[in-house]
Short mmCIF file of C-alpha atoms and ligand atoms in Angstrom, two decimals:
data_model
loop_
_atom_site.label_atom_id
_atom_site.label_comp_id
_atom_site.label_asym_id
_atom_site.label_seq_id
_atom_site.Cartn_x
_atom_site.Cartn_y
_atom_site.Cartn_z
CA MET A 105 81.62 199.74 47.97
CA PRO A 106 79.57 196.86 49.46
CA ALA A 107 79.70 193.66 47.40
CA GLU A 108 76.01 193.83 46.33
CA GLU A 109 76.39 197.39 45.09
CA PHE A 110 79.63 196.55 43.33
CA HIS A 111 78.03 193.73 41.37
CA GLU A 112 75.11 195.99 40.42
CA TRP A 113 77.59 198.55 39.14
CA LEU A 114 79.63 195.85 37.35
CA ARG A 115 76.58 194.52 35.52
CA ARG A 116 75.56 198.04 34.48
CA GLU A 117 78.83 199.64 33.43
CA GLY A 118 81.77 197.38 34.19
CA ARG A 119 84.48 196.46 31.67
CA ILE A 120 84.87 192.81 30.77
CA VAL A 121 87.73 191.62 28.60
CA VAL A 122 87.84 188.14 27.07
CA VAL A 123 91.21 186.91 25.80
CA GLY A 124 90.78 184.06 23.31
CA ALA A 125 88.00 184.66 20.78
CA SER A 126 87.00 181.10 20.06
CA LEU A 127 84.49 178.60 21.44
CA ALA A 128 84.84 179.31 25.18
CA GLY A 129 85.28 183.06 24.66
CA LEU A 130 82.21 183.39 22.44
CA ARG A 131 79.92 181.28 24.61
CA ALA A 132 81.02 183.26 27.70
CA ALA A 133 80.31 186.56 25.95
CA GLU A 134 76.84 185.36 24.91
CA THR A 135 76.10 184.20 28.44
CA LEU A 136 77.21 187.53 29.89
CA ARG A 137 74.79 189.43 27.65
CA ALA A 138 72.01 186.88 28.20
CA ARG A 139 72.35 187.45 31.94
CA GLY A 140 72.02 191.18 31.59
CA PHE A 141 75.60 192.41 31.49
CA ALA A 142 75.28 195.87 29.93
CA GLY A 143 78.84 197.15 30.33
CA SER A 144 81.65 197.10 27.78
CA LEU A 145 82.84 193.81 26.34
CA THR A 146 86.13 193.41 24.48
CA MET A 147 87.02 190.23 22.64
CA ILE A 148 90.74 189.76 21.96
CA GLY A 149 91.83 187.00 19.59
CA ASP A 150 95.14 186.41 17.86
CA GLU A 151 93.50 184.65 14.90
CA PRO A 152 92.12 186.98 12.23
CA TYR A 153 88.78 185.14 12.05
CA PRO A 154 85.56 185.39 14.01
CA PRO A 155 85.04 182.30 16.24
CA TYR A 156 84.89 179.07 14.26
CA ASP A 157 84.46 175.41 15.13
CA ARG A 158 87.49 173.09 15.27
CA PRO A 159 86.09 169.52 15.33
CA PRO A 160 85.10 169.63 11.62
CA LEU A 161 88.70 170.54 10.69
CA SER A 162 89.94 166.96 11.09
CA LYS A 163 86.71 165.44 9.76
CA ALA A 164 84.39 167.10 7.19
CA VAL A 165 86.94 169.73 6.11
CA LEU A 166 89.71 167.21 5.34
CA LEU A 167 87.17 165.14 3.45
CA GLY A 168 86.19 168.14 1.35
CA GLN A 169 82.62 167.94 2.71
CA ALA A 170 82.81 171.36 4.37
CA ALA A 171 84.72 174.44 3.24
CA PRO A 172 87.23 175.51 5.91
CA ASP A 173 85.84 179.05 5.88
CA ARG A 174 82.29 177.80 6.43
CA THR A 175 82.77 176.43 9.95
CA ASP A 176 81.90 179.63 11.83
CA LEU A 177 80.34 178.91 15.19
CA PRO A 178 76.60 179.53 15.19
CA ARG A 179 75.73 182.60 17.26
CA ARG A 180 73.21 182.22 20.05
CA ARG A 181 72.64 185.99 20.23
CA ALA A 182 74.25 189.31 19.39
CA ILE A 183 76.97 190.24 21.87
CA ASP A 184 77.64 193.91 21.09
CA ALA A 185 81.38 193.66 21.66
CA THR A 186 84.52 195.43 20.53
CA TRP A 187 86.44 192.81 18.56
CA ARG A 188 90.22 192.98 18.54
CA LEU A 189 91.02 190.16 16.11
CA GLY A 190 94.44 189.34 14.71
CA VAL A 191 96.21 190.78 17.74
CA ALA A 192 97.66 188.65 20.54
CA ALA A 193 97.59 189.44 24.23
CA THR A 194 101.24 189.51 25.29
CA GLY A 195 101.05 190.27 28.98
CA LEU A 196 98.85 190.71 32.02
CA ASP A 197 99.26 193.30 34.73
CA LEU A 198 97.30 191.57 37.47
CA ALA A 199 97.49 194.34 40.03
CA GLY A 200 96.81 197.14 37.52
CA LYS A 201 94.05 195.09 35.80
CA ARG A 202 95.30 195.61 32.26
CA VAL A 203 95.92 193.27 29.34
CA ARG A 204 98.89 194.19 27.16
CA LEU A 205 98.51 193.62 23.42
CA ALA A 206 101.11 192.86 20.73
CA ASP A 207 100.43 196.25 19.11
CA GLY A 208 101.47 198.04 22.31
CA GLU A 209 97.96 198.92 23.44
CA GLU A 210 96.76 198.17 26.96
CA VAL A 211 93.16 197.21 27.66
CA PRO A 212 91.84 197.79 31.18
CA TYR A 213 89.30 195.47 32.76
CA ASP A 214 87.17 194.99 35.83
CA ARG A 215 86.73 191.30 35.06
CA LEU A 216 88.96 189.23 32.77
CA LEU A 217 88.22 185.86 31.18
CA ILE A 218 91.19 183.82 29.99
CA ALA A 219 90.09 181.45 27.20
CA THR A 220 93.28 181.09 25.18
CA GLY A 221 92.99 177.34 24.63
CA VAL A 222 95.84 175.25 23.31
CA ARG A 223 97.97 175.09 20.18
CA ALA A 224 99.34 172.10 18.30
CA ARG A 225 102.61 170.76 19.70
CA PRO A 226 105.10 171.35 16.90
CA TRP A 227 107.69 168.85 15.66
CA PRO A 228 110.54 169.43 18.12
CA LYS A 229 113.35 169.68 15.52
CA GLU A 230 112.79 173.16 14.18
CA GLU A 231 114.63 172.76 10.88
CA GLU A 232 112.69 169.59 10.08
CA ALA A 233 109.42 171.23 11.11
CA GLN A 234 110.07 173.94 8.48
CA LEU A 235 110.27 171.43 5.60
CA ASP A 236 107.65 171.88 2.93
CA GLY A 237 105.02 169.18 3.44
CA VAL A 238 105.18 169.07 7.27
CA PHE A 239 101.89 170.10 8.88
CA VAL A 240 100.07 170.36 12.20
CA LEU A 241 96.29 170.67 12.55
CA ARG A 242 94.73 173.06 15.01
CA THR A 243 93.54 176.13 13.14
CA ARG A 244 91.46 176.95 10.10
CA ASP A 245 94.65 177.99 8.28
CA ASP A 246 96.28 174.63 9.13
CA ALA A 247 93.23 172.84 7.71
CA VAL A 248 93.28 174.88 4.49
CA ARG A 249 96.95 174.05 3.93
CA LEU A 250 96.60 170.35 4.72
CA HIS A 251 93.43 169.93 2.68
CA ARG A 252 95.06 171.60 -0.31
CA ARG A 253 97.98 169.16 -0.08
CA LEU A 254 95.70 166.14 0.26
CA LYS A 255 93.81 167.22 -2.85
CA ALA A 256 97.08 167.25 -4.79
CA ALA A 257 97.17 163.41 -4.55
CA PRO A 258 100.23 162.79 -2.37
CA ARG A 259 101.94 159.42 -2.73
CA ARG A 260 101.79 158.82 1.01
CA VAL A 261 100.82 160.72 4.16
CA PHE A 262 102.82 160.00 7.29
CA VAL A 263 101.05 160.77 10.58
CA ILE A 264 103.11 161.07 13.77
CA GLY A 265 100.94 160.15 16.76
CA ALA A 266 97.79 158.03 16.92
CA GLY A 267 95.74 160.01 19.40
CA PHE A 268 92.29 161.24 18.35
CA THR A 269 93.53 163.91 15.92
CA GLY A 270 96.13 161.63 14.28
CA SER A 271 93.60 158.83 13.94
CA GLU A 272 90.95 161.14 12.45
CA ILE A 273 93.47 162.46 9.92
CA ALA A 274 94.46 158.89 8.96
CA SER A 275 90.79 158.02 8.58
CA ALA A 276 90.11 161.06 6.34
CA CYS A 277 93.09 160.09 4.15
CA ARG A 278 91.98 156.49 3.77
CA GLN A 279 88.44 157.59 2.92
CA GLN A 280 89.98 159.45 -0.01
CA GLY A 281 92.12 156.51 -1.04
CA ILE A 282 95.39 158.10 0.08
CA ALA A 283 98.13 155.76 1.36
CA VAL A 284 98.83 156.44 5.05
CA THR A 285 101.45 155.36 7.55
CA VAL A 286 100.80 156.12 11.23
CA ALA A 287 103.63 155.94 13.76
CA GLU A 288 102.76 155.68 17.46
CA ARG A 289 105.03 155.32 20.47
CA ALA A 290 102.47 153.27 22.44
CA ASP A 291 101.42 149.75 21.49
CA ALA A 292 98.18 150.90 19.86
CA PRO A 293 96.25 154.05 18.87
CA LEU A 294 94.22 155.96 21.51
CA VAL A 295 96.02 154.18 24.35
CA GLY A 296 96.66 157.39 26.30
CA ALA A 297 92.96 158.30 26.19
CA LEU A 298 91.23 154.91 26.40
CA GLY A 299 93.81 152.31 27.50
CA GLY A 300 95.21 149.19 25.84
CA VAL A 301 92.03 147.07 25.71
CA VAL A 302 90.19 149.64 23.62
CA GLY A 303 93.44 150.61 21.89
CA ALA A 304 93.67 147.08 20.44
CA VAL A 305 90.25 147.58 18.82
CA ALA A 306 91.43 150.93 17.42
CA ALA A 307 94.54 149.21 16.00
CA ASP A 308 92.34 146.68 14.16
CA LEU A 309 90.24 149.54 12.84
CA HIS A 310 93.31 151.26 11.41
CA ARG A 311 94.69 148.10 9.83
CA ASP A 312 91.38 146.89 8.42
CA ASN A 313 91.01 150.26 6.75
CA GLY A 314 94.37 149.94 5.07
CA VAL A 315 96.51 152.10 7.37
CA ASP A 316 100.15 151.03 7.61
CA LEU A 317 100.20 151.25 11.43
CA ARG A 318 103.59 151.16 13.17
CA THR A 319 103.33 150.94 16.95
CA GLY A 320 105.96 150.82 19.68
CA VAL A 321 108.18 153.13 17.61
CA THR A 322 109.21 156.75 17.71
CA VAL A 323 110.11 158.98 14.81
CA THR A 324 113.76 159.90 15.06
CA GLY A 325 113.95 162.36 12.18
CA LEU A 326 112.39 163.83 9.05
CA GLU A 327 114.46 164.04 5.90
CA GLY A 328 114.13 166.72 3.24
CA ASP A 329 115.24 166.81 -0.39
CA SER A 330 117.54 169.37 -2.01
CA VAL A 331 114.75 171.95 -2.36
CA GLY A 332 113.48 171.63 1.20
CA ARG A 333 110.53 169.28 0.65
CA VAL A 334 110.00 166.44 3.09
CA ARG A 335 110.80 163.08 1.50
CA ALA A 336 111.12 160.51 4.28
CA ALA A 337 110.59 159.76 7.96
CA HIS A 338 113.13 157.74 9.99
CA LEU A 339 111.85 155.46 12.77
CA SER A 340 113.48 154.16 15.94
CA ASP A 341 113.33 150.56 14.63
CA GLY A 342 115.66 151.57 11.80
CA SER A 343 112.96 151.68 9.12
CA VAL A 344 112.54 154.58 6.72
CA VAL A 345 109.18 155.54 5.22
CA GLU A 346 109.15 157.57 2.04
CA THR A 347 106.47 160.23 2.16
CA ASP A 348 105.62 163.63 0.75
CA VAL A 349 103.28 164.78 3.53
CA VAL A 350 103.92 164.53 7.28
CA VAL A 351 101.28 165.49 9.83
CA VAL A 352 102.57 166.03 13.35
CA ALA A 353 99.77 165.02 15.77
CA LEU A 354 101.63 165.04 19.06
CA GLY A 355 98.98 166.65 21.22
CA ALA A 356 98.71 170.21 22.38
CA VAL A 357 100.53 172.93 24.28
CA ARG A 358 98.50 175.25 26.51
CA ASN A 359 98.55 178.92 25.54
CA THR A 360 99.83 180.39 28.77
CA ASP A 361 103.14 181.94 27.65
CA TRP A 362 101.59 185.40 27.58
CA LEU A 363 100.89 185.07 31.31
CA ALA A 364 104.53 184.48 32.27
CA GLY A 365 105.51 186.71 35.15
CA SER A 366 101.94 187.90 35.69
CA GLY A 367 101.68 186.27 39.10
CA LEU A 368 98.88 183.93 38.02
CA GLY A 369 99.09 180.18 38.66
CA ALA A 370 99.72 179.53 34.96
CA GLY A 371 102.19 177.20 33.32
CA PRO A 372 102.59 174.43 30.75
CA ARG A 373 99.67 172.51 32.23
CA GLY A 374 97.25 175.42 32.00
CA VAL A 375 95.83 178.09 34.27
CA ALA A 376 94.72 176.69 37.61
CA CYS A 377 91.30 177.80 38.80
CA ASP A 378 88.74 176.82 41.42
CA ALA A 379 85.50 175.01 40.59
CA GLY A 380 83.90 178.44 40.13
CA CYS A 381 86.44 179.22 37.33
CA ARG A 382 88.33 181.85 39.37
CA ALA A 383 92.05 181.77 38.57
CA PHE A 384 94.57 181.06 41.30
CA ASP A 385 97.57 183.27 41.69
CA PHE A 386 100.94 181.56 41.83
CA ARG A 387 100.71 181.19 45.61
CA GLY A 388 97.46 179.25 45.31
CA ILE A 389 95.30 182.15 46.46
CA VAL A 390 92.14 182.55 44.45
CA THR A 391 91.66 185.81 42.54
CA ASP A 392 88.23 187.35 42.23
CA ASP A 393 88.53 189.28 38.99
CA VAL A 394 90.28 186.79 36.69
CA PHE A 395 88.35 183.78 35.41
CA VAL A 396 89.37 180.87 33.18
CA ALA A 397 87.44 178.58 30.82
CA GLY A 398 88.01 175.97 28.12
CA ASP A 399 91.06 174.00 27.07
CA VAL A 400 93.49 176.34 28.87
CA ALA A 401 91.85 175.82 32.28
CA ARG A 402 92.59 173.18 34.85
CA SER A 403 90.17 172.88 37.70
CA PRO A 404 89.33 170.49 40.53
CA HIS A 405 86.37 168.14 40.15
CA PRO A 406 84.64 166.63 43.20
CA LEU A 407 83.60 163.50 41.27
CA PHE A 408 87.23 162.72 40.54
CA GLY A 409 88.77 163.14 43.96
CA TYR A 410 89.16 166.93 43.57
CA GLN A 411 91.98 166.29 41.13
CA PHE A 412 92.71 169.12 38.75
CA LEU A 413 91.43 168.15 35.31
CA SER A 414 92.69 169.66 32.08
CA LEU A 415 90.16 168.85 29.38
CA GLU A 416 90.40 169.28 25.64
CA HIS A 417 86.70 168.74 25.14
CA TRP A 418 84.34 170.88 23.10
CA GLY A 419 81.46 170.37 25.56
CA ASN A 420 83.63 171.33 28.51
CA ALA A 421 84.65 174.61 26.85
CA VAL A 422 80.97 175.53 26.44
CA ALA A 423 79.86 174.47 29.93
CA GLN A 424 82.83 176.06 31.71
CA ALA A 425 82.43 179.31 29.76
CA GLU A 426 78.80 179.53 30.82
CA VAL A 427 79.67 178.99 34.48
CA ALA A 428 82.58 181.44 34.32
CA ALA A 429 80.39 184.13 32.71
CA HIS A 430 77.65 183.66 35.29
CA ASN A 431 80.14 183.86 38.17
CA MET A 432 81.96 186.88 36.75
CA ILE A 433 78.93 189.08 37.31
CA SER A 434 77.47 187.38 40.39
CA ALA A 435 78.01 187.92 44.08
CA SER A 436 79.63 184.97 45.90
CA SER A 437 76.32 183.69 47.25
CA ASP A 438 74.98 183.24 43.67
CA ARG A 439 78.04 181.58 42.21
CA ARG A 440 77.99 178.08 40.75
CA PRO A 441 80.53 175.29 40.49
CA HIS A 442 81.59 173.84 37.14
CA MET A 443 80.56 170.21 37.67
CA TRP A 444 80.45 169.04 34.08
CA VAL A 445 81.10 165.33 33.63
CA PRO A 446 83.82 165.10 30.97
CA ALA A 447 82.50 163.86 27.62
CA PHE A 448 84.30 163.53 24.31
CA TRP A 449 83.34 162.24 20.87
CA SER A 450 85.27 161.31 17.77
CA SER A 451 84.39 159.74 14.47
CA GLN A 452 86.93 157.74 12.56
CA PHE A 453 86.83 154.92 10.01
CA GLY A 454 83.03 155.12 10.08
CA VAL A 455 82.82 154.46 13.83
CA ASN A 456 81.39 156.86 16.41
CA ILE A 457 83.47 156.86 19.56
CA LYS A 458 82.26 158.59 22.68
CA SER A 459 83.65 158.66 26.18
CA ILE A 460 82.23 159.96 29.41
CA GLY A 461 84.00 160.51 32.72
CA VAL A 462 87.77 160.15 33.03
CA PRO A 463 88.79 156.83 31.42
CA SER A 464 92.50 157.40 32.14
CA MET A 465 91.74 157.17 35.88
CA GLY A 466 90.36 153.66 35.36
CA THR A 467 92.43 150.72 36.45
CA GLU A 468 90.01 148.12 35.10
CA ILE A 469 87.54 147.92 32.25
CA MET A 470 84.60 145.63 31.71
CA ILE A 471 82.64 145.29 28.49
CA THR A 472 79.03 145.56 29.56
CA GLN A 473 77.33 145.64 26.19
CA GLY A 474 78.19 144.46 22.72
CA SER A 475 81.49 143.01 21.75
CA LEU A 476 85.05 144.20 21.16
CA ALA A 477 85.30 141.84 18.19
CA GLU A 478 82.29 143.47 16.54
CA ARG A 479 83.65 146.94 17.41
CA ARG A 480 80.26 147.84 18.79
CA PHE A 481 80.36 147.93 22.55
CA VAL A 482 80.27 149.85 25.80
CA GLY A 483 83.25 149.54 28.14
CA VAL A 484 82.98 150.69 31.74
CA TYR A 485 86.07 151.81 33.66
CA GLY A 486 86.48 151.29 37.39
CA HIS A 487 88.63 153.08 39.92
CA GLN A 488 88.84 152.09 43.58
CA GLY A 489 85.60 150.13 43.45
CA ARG A 490 83.44 152.66 41.65
CA VAL A 491 82.46 153.53 38.09
CA ILE A 492 84.69 156.35 36.86
CA ALA A 493 84.13 156.40 33.08
CA ALA A 494 82.62 154.65 30.08
CA VAL A 495 83.42 154.47 26.40
CA SER A 496 81.21 153.45 23.52
CA PHE A 497 82.00 152.39 19.99
CA ASP A 498 78.85 152.85 17.87
CA ASN A 499 76.70 152.57 20.99
CA THR A 500 76.20 156.16 22.10
CA ARG A 501 72.62 155.86 23.26
CA TRP A 502 73.67 154.08 26.47
CA LEU A 503 76.09 156.68 27.70
CA GLU A 504 73.53 158.76 29.55
CA PHE A 505 72.83 155.72 31.72
CA TYR A 506 76.54 155.35 32.49
CA GLN A 507 76.83 159.06 33.20
CA ARG A 508 74.32 158.57 36.02
CA LEU A 509 76.41 155.69 37.37
CA ILE A 510 79.51 157.94 37.37
CA GLU A 511 77.63 160.82 39.01
CA SER A 512 76.25 158.59 41.73
CA GLY A 513 79.57 156.81 42.38
CA SER A 514 78.03 153.40 41.59
CA PRO A 515 80.03 150.32 42.56
CA PHE A 516 82.42 148.69 40.11
CA PRO A 517 82.31 145.93 38.84
CA VAL A 518 78.77 146.73 37.73
CA GLU A 519 76.16 144.13 38.49
CA PHE A 520 73.02 145.06 36.61
CA PRO A 521 71.41 142.42 34.41
CA THR A 522 71.78 142.79 30.66
CA VAL A 523 70.37 140.85 27.77
CA ASP A 524 73.78 140.91 26.21
CA ARG A 525 75.86 137.99 27.50
CA ARG A 526 78.89 137.66 25.32
CA PRO A 527 81.98 135.89 26.51
CA GLU A 528 84.20 138.91 27.07
CA GLY A 529 81.54 140.78 29.04
CA ARG A 530 80.85 140.87 32.74
CA ARG A 531 84.48 140.36 33.70
CA PRO A 532 86.75 143.27 34.65
CA VAL A 533 90.23 143.15 33.12
CA PRO A 534 93.12 145.61 33.52
CA ALA A 535 92.36 148.73 31.43
CA ASP A 536 96.05 148.82 30.47
CA PHE A 537 96.91 152.51 30.49
CA PRO A 538 100.56 153.39 29.94
CA ASP A 539 102.70 154.41 32.90
CA PRO A 540 101.43 157.95 33.67
CA SER A 541 104.98 159.18 34.14
CA LEU A 542 105.71 158.40 30.46
CA PRO A 543 104.75 161.06 27.96
CA THR A 544 101.86 159.90 25.81
CA HIS A 545 99.92 161.82 23.31
CA GLY A 546 96.25 161.42 22.84
CA PRO A 547 94.74 161.82 26.28
CA THR A 548 92.05 164.44 26.05
CA VAL A 549 91.72 164.50 29.83
CA THR A 550 94.85 165.06 31.84
CA LEU A 551 95.02 164.69 35.58
CA SER A 552 97.13 167.64 36.46
CA GLY A 553 97.48 167.66 40.20
CA TYR A 554 100.50 168.85 42.08
CA SER A 555 103.83 167.96 40.55
CA PRO A 556 107.08 168.69 42.39
CA ALA A 557 108.49 169.82 39.03
CA ASP A 558 106.02 172.71 39.09
CA ARG A 559 107.29 174.04 42.37
CA ARG A 560 107.73 177.77 42.10
CA LEU A 561 107.38 178.88 45.70
CA VAL A 562 110.38 178.72 47.99
CA PHE A 563 109.33 178.54 51.62
CA THR A 564 111.63 180.62 53.77
CA PRO A 565 109.97 180.76 57.20
CA SER A 566 111.83 183.87 58.38
CA ARG A 567 110.84 185.96 55.33
CA PRO A 568 107.49 186.73 53.67
CA SER A 569 106.56 184.79 50.51
CA PRO A 570 107.94 186.27 47.30
CA ALA A 571 105.61 188.73 45.61
CA PRO A 572 104.49 188.20 42.02
CA SER A 573 106.84 189.78 39.54
CA ALA A 574 104.10 191.96 37.98
CA PRO A 575 104.53 195.61 39.03
CA HIS A 576 102.39 196.50 42.00
CA ARG A 577 99.63 199.00 41.53
CA PRO A 578 96.95 199.90 44.03
CA THR A 579 93.81 197.76 43.65
CA ASP A 580 90.85 199.37 41.93
CA PRO A 581 88.82 200.86 44.79
CA ARG A 582 85.60 199.88 42.96
CA ASN A 583 86.42 196.23 43.46
CA PRO A 584 86.06 195.13 47.06
CA SER A 585 88.04 191.91 46.57
C1 FAD B 867 91.18 169.25 14.70
C2 FAD B 867 90.41 169.23 15.98
C3 FAD B 867 89.38 168.31 16.17
C4 FAD B 867 88.66 168.28 17.37
N1 FAD B 867 87.68 167.37 17.52
C5 FAD B 867 86.98 167.31 18.68
C6 FAD B 867 85.95 166.37 18.86
O1 FAD B 867 85.67 165.57 17.96
N2 FAD B 867 85.29 166.36 20.05
C7 FAD B 867 85.59 167.23 21.07
O2 FAD B 867 84.98 167.17 22.16
N3 FAD B 867 86.57 168.14 20.92
C8 FAD B 867 87.26 168.20 19.76
N4 FAD B 867 88.26 169.13 19.59
C9 FAD B 867 88.59 170.02 20.73
C10 FAD B 867 87.73 171.30 20.75
O3 FAD B 867 87.74 171.92 19.51
C11 FAD B 867 88.31 172.20 21.84
O4 FAD B 867 88.04 171.58 23.08
C12 FAD B 867 87.73 173.61 21.81
O5 FAD B 867 88.08 174.26 20.62
C13 FAD B 867 88.23 174.42 23.00
O6 FAD B 867 87.79 175.74 22.90
P1 FAD B 867 88.59 176.94 23.61
O7 FAD B 867 87.83 178.16 23.26
O8 FAD B 867 88.85 176.62 25.01
O9 FAD B 867 90.04 176.95 22.94
P2 FAD B 867 90.48 177.17 21.43
O10 FAD B 867 89.43 176.69 20.50
O11 FAD B 867 91.85 176.62 21.34
O12 FAD B 867 90.54 178.77 21.28
C14 FAD B 867 91.50 179.57 21.92
C15 FAD B 867 91.66 180.82 21.07
O13 FAD B 867 92.53 181.73 21.76
C16 FAD B 867 93.50 182.23 20.86
N5 FAD B 867 94.69 182.69 21.59
C17 FAD B 867 95.68 181.93 22.12
N6 FAD B 867 96.61 182.71 22.72
C18 FAD B 867 96.18 183.99 22.57
C19 FAD B 867 96.69 185.24 22.99
N7 FAD B 867 97.83 185.36 23.70
N8 FAD B 867 96.01 186.36 22.66
C20 FAD B 867 94.84 186.28 21.96
N9 FAD B 867 94.31 185.11 21.54
C21 FAD B 867 94.96 183.98 21.86
C22 FAD B 867 93.76 181.02 19.96
O14 FAD B 867 94.43 181.37 18.77
C23 FAD B 867 92.34 180.53 19.74
O15 FAD B 867 91.72 181.25 18.71
C24 FAD B 867 88.98 169.20 18.40
C25 FAD B 867 90.02 170.12 18.21
C26 FAD B 867 90.73 170.15 17.02
C27 FAD B 867 91.84 171.14 16.83
#
């Protein structure tokens, strides 16, 4: 079937399956219908709930300002889909175009969208992770459990990791008058995401708000009492902190396990795709019927040297889902690239933090407006002589201007006049990011280019490349790809 005809047929009566029924999955489904997709749509999600919003879980929900079951995502339109909620996808037959489900069923597709996001990285010592009082925060159920425990007036909450989630949890606790200790391996909070200069401001924020902040330490173990309740955390500096609630905020793990052996280019760093959201197979060849969007995706971005970016950003999930949906039902000539400039926001200790671009690529930072001491500023990050990112503390309105500088590759250090001439401004200083080879938690943008550790292909010149391990089935004749 010629490509034009195929896409006509696909839009009329094709089968689209979306795995991951959350933000990216829902927005993709809405976009598909808005663009006239009239075929069958199946939404598969392992959580039992219709799509809900996660950012409030570490903010309004923990503060008791929003009920955890009232954070459903607003619907842009009806999507007329078959919902398979509470059942996980467990496998993908790439050649046969079928998704295997945990209940044994197989769901065939003509186009598949993978939007399975990430999950919270658990505490690595399983027995300690099982102690009563040890929590993670990713899902609605996690938030219900943690909120219930916070309401029961714990003596102290111990947060492991001072990335965005850990810091927001500490902030919510302090706002409710709960004693909090935060342990962070780096020298300050948010260092992985924003570097040491801004991290120092975040450290002051924590301490001024009464957080017992311990930096440059790791947690070596959690101790339980005789009935299996957590009672203390042991730190690498030999100190012991008594606590009855521990929140593990060590970043996220990408939900790609179900794709093992499928032949897709999927692994711990996400599912690799091109700028048009088409997944790569494990040999680096782009597929034409499997698309990826949201936190689980990693894709190259021309503004950032075509490096593969893995983003854990709400806005990225929406924008990438819209592009993926458009491309899924469009012929190649109509396809679009996902060129979203990364943007992330957080609110903690009464301060609005927003970043744009990829701060962790920055080698230098200069404060162009406001003042670090006042905790109201804009910092601009430079990489190889151009503006690569900006961060604002309580100064959001300027970020659009900096976005244009990033998009146009403006020179760094910046040289525009400003009315704001405070001593620390106008002078680039090292941005002070940790050694990228060291594990840090907290970056919400990860540069995930080629790593020799990921090598899965063995080049044997005399023999053909190994085939994917998924069983081979003839390609659907309706799909010309
Ligand atoms: C507490 C918290 C606070 C946040 N705050 C902010 C913020 O302030 N600003 C910001 O920009 N971003 C924030 N984020 C990040 C933002 O919520 C994510 O970027 C967004 O949720 C990504 O959407 P997604 O659909 O790609 O993935 P997810 O929301 O992770 O959804 C993926 C879905 O797929 C399901 N799934 C996984 N595996 C399978 C499987 N095998 N079969 C079926 N279903 C599966 C998952 O259970 C989940 O329901 C926050 C996240 C959290 C957890």
